[in-house]
mmCIF file of C-alpha atoms in Angstrom:
data_model
loop_
_atom_site.group_PDB
_atom_site.id
_atom_site.type_symbol
_atom_site.label_atom_id
_atom_site.label_comp_id
_atom_site.label_asym_id
_atom_site.label_seq_id
_atom_site.Cartn_x
_atom_site.Cartn_y
_atom_site.Cartn_z
ATOM 1 C CA ASP A 1 -17.770 -10.948 4.979
ATOM 2 C CA VAL A 2 -17.448 -8.029 2.628
ATOM 3 C CA LYS A 3 -16.924 -9.221 -0.856
ATOM 4 C CA VAL A 4 -15.683 -7.969 -3.402
ATOM 5 C CA THR A 5 -15.286 -9.935 -6.968
ATOM 6 C CA GLN A 6 -13.400 -9.207 -10.206
ATOM 7 C CA SER A 7 -14.256 -11.292 -13.626
ATOM 8 C CA SER A 8 -11.102 -12.571 -14.624
ATOM 9 C CA ARG A 9 -8.603 -13.490 -12.683
ATOM 10 C CA TYR A 10 -6.548 -14.320 -16.027
ATOM 11 C CA LEU A 11 -7.073 -11.522 -19.328
ATOM 12 C CA VAL A 12 -5.137 -12.005 -22.886
ATOM 13 C CA LYS A 13 -5.518 -8.549 -25.183
ATOM 14 C CA ARG A 14 -3.396 -8.473 -27.446
ATOM 15 C CA THR A 15 -2.067 -4.906 -28.150
ATOM 16 C CA GLY A 16 -4.759 -1.579 -29.709
ATOM 17 C CA GLU A 17 -7.894 -3.957 -28.025
ATOM 18 C CA LYS A 18 -10.523 -2.586 -26.364
ATOM 19 C CA VAL A 19 -9.637 -3.565 -22.250
ATOM 20 C CA PHE A 20 -12.524 -4.695 -20.073
ATOM 21 C CA LEU A 21 -11.962 -4.931 -15.844
ATOM 22 C CA GLU A 22 -15.302 -5.453 -14.553
ATOM 23 C CA CYS A 23 -15.570 -5.763 -10.362
ATOM 24 C CA VAL A 24 -18.364 -5.762 -7.923
ATOM 25 C CA GLN A 25 -19.273 -5.884 -4.540
ATOM 26 C CA ASP A 26 -21.454 -6.378 -2.285
ATOM 27 C CA MET A 27 -21.603 -4.119 1.241
ATOM 28 C CA ASP A 28 -23.292 -0.933 -0.166
ATOM 29 C CA HIS A 29 -19.902 0.794 0.127
ATOM 30 C CA GLU A 30 -19.440 4.622 -1.120
ATOM 31 C CA ASN A 31 -15.808 3.888 -2.238
ATOM 32 C CA MET A 32 -14.438 2.477 -5.241
ATOM 33 C CA PHE A 33 -10.977 1.796 -5.968
ATOM 34 C CA TRP A 34 -8.405 1.113 -9.229
ATOM 35 C CA TYR A 35 -5.737 -0.085 -8.268
ATOM 36 C CA ARG A 36 -1.937 -2.252 -10.995
ATOM 37 C CA GLN A 37 0.872 -3.692 -8.598
ATOM 38 C CA ASP A 38 4.131 -3.848 -10.151
ATOM 39 C CA PRO A 39 6.909 -5.876 -8.561
ATOM 40 C CA GLY A 40 8.985 -3.199 -6.685
ATOM 41 C CA LEU A 41 6.355 -0.163 -7.122
ATOM 42 C CA GLY A 42 3.857 -1.794 -5.153
ATOM 43 C CA LEU A 43 -0.067 -0.775 -5.972
ATOM 44 C CA ARG A 44 -0.581 2.545 -7.405
ATOM 45 C CA LEU A 45 -4.457 3.875 -7.743
ATOM 46 C CA ILE A 46 -5.745 4.403 -10.918
ATOM 47 C CA TYR A 47 -8.612 5.542 -10.232
ATOM 48 C CA PHE A 48 -11.130 5.832 -7.258
ATOM 49 C CA SER A 49 -15.055 7.016 -6.773
ATOM 50 C CA TYR A 50 -17.448 8.229 -4.218
ATOM 51 C CA ASP A 51 -20.879 7.577 -5.686
ATOM 52 C CA VAL A 52 -22.925 6.444 -8.776
ATOM 53 C CA LYS A 53 -21.172 8.475 -11.843
ATOM 54 C CA MET A 54 -18.618 9.419 -10.119
ATOM 55 C CA LYS A 55 -15.578 9.577 -10.257
ATOM 56 C CA GLU A 56 -12.077 11.452 -9.939
ATOM 57 C CA LYS A 57 -7.931 9.967 -10.989
ATOM 58 C CA GLY A 58 -5.443 9.097 -8.655
ATOM 59 C CA ASP A 59 -1.903 9.132 -9.657
ATOM 60 C CA ILE A 60 -1.446 7.360 -12.486
ATOM 61 C CA PRO A 61 -5.124 7.137 -14.576
ATOM 62 C CA GLU A 62 -3.502 8.387 -18.331
ATOM 63 C CA GLY A 63 -4.676 4.910 -20.759
ATOM 64 C CA TYR A 64 -7.636 4.447 -18.585
ATOM 65 C CA SER A 65 -11.464 4.933 -18.057
ATOM 66 C CA VAL A 66 -13.773 4.072 -15.868
ATOM 67 C CA SER A 67 -17.546 3.546 -15.417
ATOM 68 C CA ARG A 68 -20.007 3.163 -12.181
ATOM 69 C CA GLU A 69 -23.458 2.930 -12.990
ATOM 70 C CA LYS A 70 -24.783 1.145 -10.141
ATOM 71 C CA LYS A 71 -22.775 1.727 -6.060
ATOM 72 C CA GLU A 72 -22.819 -2.151 -6.755
ATOM 73 C CA ARG A 73 -20.290 -2.276 -9.784
ATOM 74 C CA PHE A 74 -16.962 -0.171 -11.211
ATOM 75 C CA SER A 75 -15.116 -0.806 -13.992
ATOM 76 C CA LEU A 76 -11.615 -0.063 -15.908
ATOM 77 C CA ILE A 77 -11.920 0.337 -18.967
ATOM 78 C CA LEU A 78 -7.896 0.632 -20.830
ATOM 79 C CA GLU A 79 -9.224 2.154 -23.800
ATOM 80 C CA SER A 80 -6.312 0.726 -26.584
ATOM 81 C CA ALA A 81 -4.133 -1.908 -25.097
ATOM 82 C CA SER A 82 -0.553 -1.186 -24.923
ATOM 83 C CA THR A 83 2.620 -3.268 -24.078
ATOM 84 C CA ASN A 84 3.186 -1.445 -20.852
ATOM 85 C CA GLN A 85 -0.047 -2.218 -19.641
ATOM 86 C CA THR A 86 0.666 -5.434 -18.467
ATOM 87 C CA SER A 87 -0.166 -6.222 -14.659
ATOM 88 C CA MET A 88 -1.964 -6.811 -11.999
ATOM 89 C CA TYR A 89 -5.383 -4.923 -11.712
ATOM 90 C CA LEU A 90 -7.015 -4.962 -8.214
ATOM 91 C CA CYS A 91 -10.329 -3.635 -7.390
ATOM 92 C CA ALA A 92 -10.846 -2.416 -3.824
ATOM 93 C CA SER A 93 -14.274 -1.231 -1.366
ATOM 94 C CA SER A 94 -14.523 -0.059 1.592
ATOM 95 C CA PRO A 95 -17.628 1.957 3.247
ATOM 96 C CA GLY A 96 -16.806 5.826 2.827
ATOM 97 C CA THR A 97 -18.732 6.781 5.834
ATOM 98 C CA SER A 98 -17.017 10.202 7.092
ATOM 99 C CA GLY A 99 -14.069 9.239 8.997
ATOM 100 C CA SER A 100 -13.034 7.856 5.958
ATOM 101 C CA PHE A 101 -9.596 8.452 6.692
ATOM 102 C CA THR A 102 -9.927 4.963 8.208
ATOM 103 C CA ASP A 103 -11.884 2.880 6.312
ATOM 104 C CA THR A 104 -10.571 -0.464 5.625
ATOM 105 C CA GLN A 105 -10.353 -1.756 2.208
ATOM 106 C CA TYR A 106 -11.865 -4.705 0.779
ATOM 107 C CA PHE A 107 -9.387 -6.004 -2.151
ATOM 108 C CA GLY A 108 -10.756 -8.117 -4.573
ATOM 109 C CA PRO A 109 -8.334 -11.428 -6.164
ATOM 110 C CA GLY A 110 -6.585 -9.559 -8.535
ATOM 111 C CA THR A 111 -7.871 -10.339 -12.416
ATOM 112 C CA ARG A 112 -3.882 -10.804 -14.195
ATOM 113 C CA LEU A 113 -4.025 -9.024 -17.336
ATOM 114 C CA THR A 114 -1.255 -9.988 -20.357
ATOM 115 C CA VAL A 115 -1.235 -7.589 -23.096
ATOM 116 C CA LEU A 116 0.648 -9.241 -25.819
ATOM 117 C CA GLY B 1 3.426 14.968 -1.113
ATOM 118 C CA ASN B 2 3.119 12.699 1.261
ATOM 119 C CA SER B 3 4.409 8.613 0.573
ATOM 120 C CA VAL B 4 5.906 5.537 1.525
ATOM 121 C CA THR B 5 8.511 4.006 2.979
ATOM 122 C CA GLN B 6 8.832 0.688 3.380
ATOM 123 C CA MET B 7 11.977 -2.106 3.936
ATOM 124 C CA GLU B 8 12.684 -4.110 0.319
ATOM 125 C CA GLY B 9 12.879 -7.582 0.676
ATOM 126 C CA PRO B 10 12.872 -10.178 0.151
ATOM 127 C CA VAL B 11 13.367 -11.518 3.981
ATOM 128 C CA THR B 12 13.725 -15.083 4.969
ATOM 129 C CA LEU B 13 12.767 -16.000 8.238
ATOM 130 C CA SER B 14 12.995 -20.031 10.303
ATOM 131 C CA GLU B 15 10.363 -20.906 12.191
ATOM 132 C CA GLU B 16 10.294 -18.797 15.678
ATOM 133 C CA ALA B 17 12.298 -16.041 14.686
ATOM 134 C CA PHE B 18 11.720 -12.172 14.915
ATOM 135 C CA LEU B 19 10.171 -9.916 12.954
ATOM 136 C CA THR B 20 11.103 -5.851 11.989
ATOM 137 C CA ILE B 21 9.609 -4.604 8.628
ATOM 138 C CA ASN B 22 10.641 -0.954 8.653
ATOM 139 C CA CYS B 23 8.128 1.289 7.892
ATOM 140 C CA THR B 24 8.459 5.435 7.770
ATOM 141 C CA TYR B 25 5.877 7.821 6.371
ATOM 142 C CA THR B 26 6.394 11.639 5.152
ATOM 143 C CA ALA B 27 2.715 13.127 5.202
ATOM 144 C CA THR B 28 1.194 16.473 6.503
ATOM 145 C CA GLY B 29 -1.317 16.325 9.164
ATOM 146 C CA TYR B 30 -2.011 13.124 11.296
ATOM 147 C CA PRO B 31 -3.217 10.320 8.650
ATOM 148 C CA SER B 32 -4.265 6.877 9.368
ATOM 149 C CA LEU B 33 -1.324 4.111 9.238
ATOM 150 C CA PHE B 34 -2.543 0.705 8.706
ATOM 151 C CA TRP B 35 -0.833 -2.530 6.901
ATOM 152 C CA TYR B 36 -2.100 -4.938 4.827
ATOM 153 C CA VAL B 37 -1.203 -8.703 3.723
ATOM 154 C CA GLN B 38 -0.885 -9.765 0.975
ATOM 155 C CA TYR B 39 -0.716 -14.219 0.498
ATOM 156 C CA PRO B 40 0.564 -15.941 -2.775
ATOM 157 C CA GLY B 41 -2.386 -16.112 -5.391
ATOM 158 C CA GLU B 42 -5.022 -14.061 -3.758
ATOM 159 C CA GLY B 43 -5.843 -10.239 -2.593
ATOM 160 C CA LEU B 44 -5.097 -8.165 0.305
ATOM 161 C CA GLN B 45 -6.530 -8.075 3.895
ATOM 162 C CA LEU B 46 -6.255 -5.609 6.555
ATOM 163 C CA LEU B 47 -4.061 -7.062 8.841
ATOM 164 C CA LEU B 48 -4.156 -4.165 11.343
ATOM 165 C CA LYS B 49 -4.501 -0.298 11.680
ATOM 166 C CA ALA B 50 -3.634 2.785 13.495
ATOM 167 C CA THR B 51 -5.428 6.241 13.378
ATOM 168 C CA LYS B 52 -4.001 8.606 15.208
ATOM 169 C CA ALA B 53 0.314 8.797 17.161
ATOM 170 C CA ASP B 54 0.938 6.368 19.941
ATOM 171 C CA ASP B 55 -1.494 3.969 19.283
ATOM 172 C CA LYS B 56 -0.754 0.416 18.460
ATOM 173 C CA GLY B 57 -2.480 -2.027 16.061
ATOM 174 C CA SER B 58 -2.613 -5.541 16.726
ATOM 175 C CA ASN B 59 -4.214 -8.749 15.367
ATOM 176 C CA LYS B 60 -3.027 -12.265 14.601
ATOM 177 C CA GLY B 61 0.628 -11.786 16.989
ATOM 178 C CA PHE B 62 1.124 -8.861 14.987
ATOM 179 C CA GLU B 63 0.854 -5.394 16.059
ATOM 180 C CA ALA B 64 2.999 -2.158 14.895
ATOM 181 C CA THR B 65 2.531 1.437 16.623
ATOM 182 C CA TYR B 66 1.799 4.923 15.630
ATOM 183 C CA ARG B 67 4.921 6.804 16.686
ATOM 184 C CA LYS B 68 4.471 10.611 14.916
ATOM 185 C CA GLU B 69 7.960 12.340 16.763
ATOM 186 C CA THR B 70 10.151 9.263 14.441
ATOM 187 C CA THR B 71 7.010 9.248 11.068
ATOM 188 C CA SER B 72 7.627 5.316 11.842
ATOM 189 C CA PHE B 73 5.009 2.383 11.737
ATOM 190 C CA HIS B 74 6.950 -0.316 12.175
ATOM 191 C CA LEU B 75 6.133 -3.708 11.902
ATOM 192 C CA GLU B 76 6.674 -6.577 14.295
ATOM 193 C CA LYS B 77 5.673 -10.362 14.995
ATOM 194 C CA GLY B 78 7.577 -12.101 18.182
ATOM 195 C CA SER B 79 7.502 -15.038 16.695
ATOM 196 C CA VAL B 80 7.014 -15.650 12.760
ATOM 197 C CA GLN B 81 5.213 -19.041 11.872
ATOM 198 C CA VAL B 82 5.188 -21.256 7.840
ATOM 199 C CA SER B 83 2.079 -19.821 7.428
ATOM 200 C CA ASP B 84 3.254 -16.185 7.570
ATOM 201 C CA SER B 85 4.869 -16.253 4.052
ATOM 202 C CA ALA B 86 3.401 -13.155 2.249
ATOM 203 C CA VAL B 87 3.688 -9.378 0.877
ATOM 204 C CA TYR B 88 3.460 -7.240 3.514
ATOM 205 C CA PHE B 89 2.185 -3.653 2.778
ATOM 206 C CA CYS B 90 2.390 -0.855 5.140
ATOM 207 C CA ALA B 91 -0.164 1.935 3.241
ATOM 208 C CA LEU B 92 -1.307 5.691 4.707
ATOM 209 C CA GLY B 93 -4.662 6.693 4.265
ATOM 210 C CA ARG B 94 -5.757 10.279 2.750
ATOM 211 C CA SER B 95 -9.229 11.851 2.437
ATOM 212 C CA GLN B 96 -11.286 9.770 0.285
ATOM 213 C CA GLY B 97 -10.050 6.964 1.390
ATOM 214 C CA ASN B 98 -7.160 6.747 -0.422
ATOM 215 C CA LEU B 99 -4.920 4.563 0.793
ATOM 216 C CA ILE B 100 -0.749 5.723 -1.029
ATOM 217 C CA PHE B 101 1.111 1.920 -0.504
ATOM 218 C CA GLY B 102 4.792 1.412 -0.017
ATOM 219 C CA LYS B 103 5.998 -1.081 -2.531
ATOM 220 C CA GLY B 104 6.043 -3.838 0.204
ATOM 221 C CA THR B 105 7.793 -6.084 1.787
ATOM 222 C CA LYS B 106 7.976 -10.109 0.338
ATOM 223 C CA LEU B 107 7.537 -12.517 4.190
ATOM 224 C CA SER B 108 9.080 -15.531 3.254
ATOM 225 C CA VAL B 109 9.813 -18.490 6.772
ATOM 226 C CA LYS B 110 11.002 -21.209 6.021
ATOM 227 C CA PRO B 111 10.388 -24.547 8.651
#
């Protein structure tokens, strides 16, 4: 079974802190994604990566950065956390085969981040 | 641009009722379409998908047919169970394996 794990289920941080959210997948997938999930807004793509050291902006990248130093690990960084970044953060991975339009994404359990 | 519109909830049904959750999309080309489900306290998991027009995806008694003429991918189940209570997301595939998600529909099934 594909497993995507996220470093924390719940996290509480203060405004202005630098926050790291870690995601690890064990299926040698090429693609990895970070989403945030908010009530009434669904999931919105923050950043994705289709290879080690590669990253692409998603639909809402402002205030975030990412790092992918190893294939299995994809980190989301909040450089200076703000209260409007309080949300559920979901990491996902997908095989990244030539038919990537049809790829299934596999999700982690999510990290609920609260910024005070 | 690409977008997904799905029926807003919440939807409350009695056990064994018929379920339909509507999903329509706007896209250039012929995207793949997906339904994901999120059970309480968990991440999303794929429920079913269809990769071309007229394809029917099915899983766990759920079905959805890719209708190009109506740009729709409605989710149906003939007889829901309490264990089907969850949030359902319709999604559209973009390049590099990206997905655009609808806002989600919360389903509650009462015994």
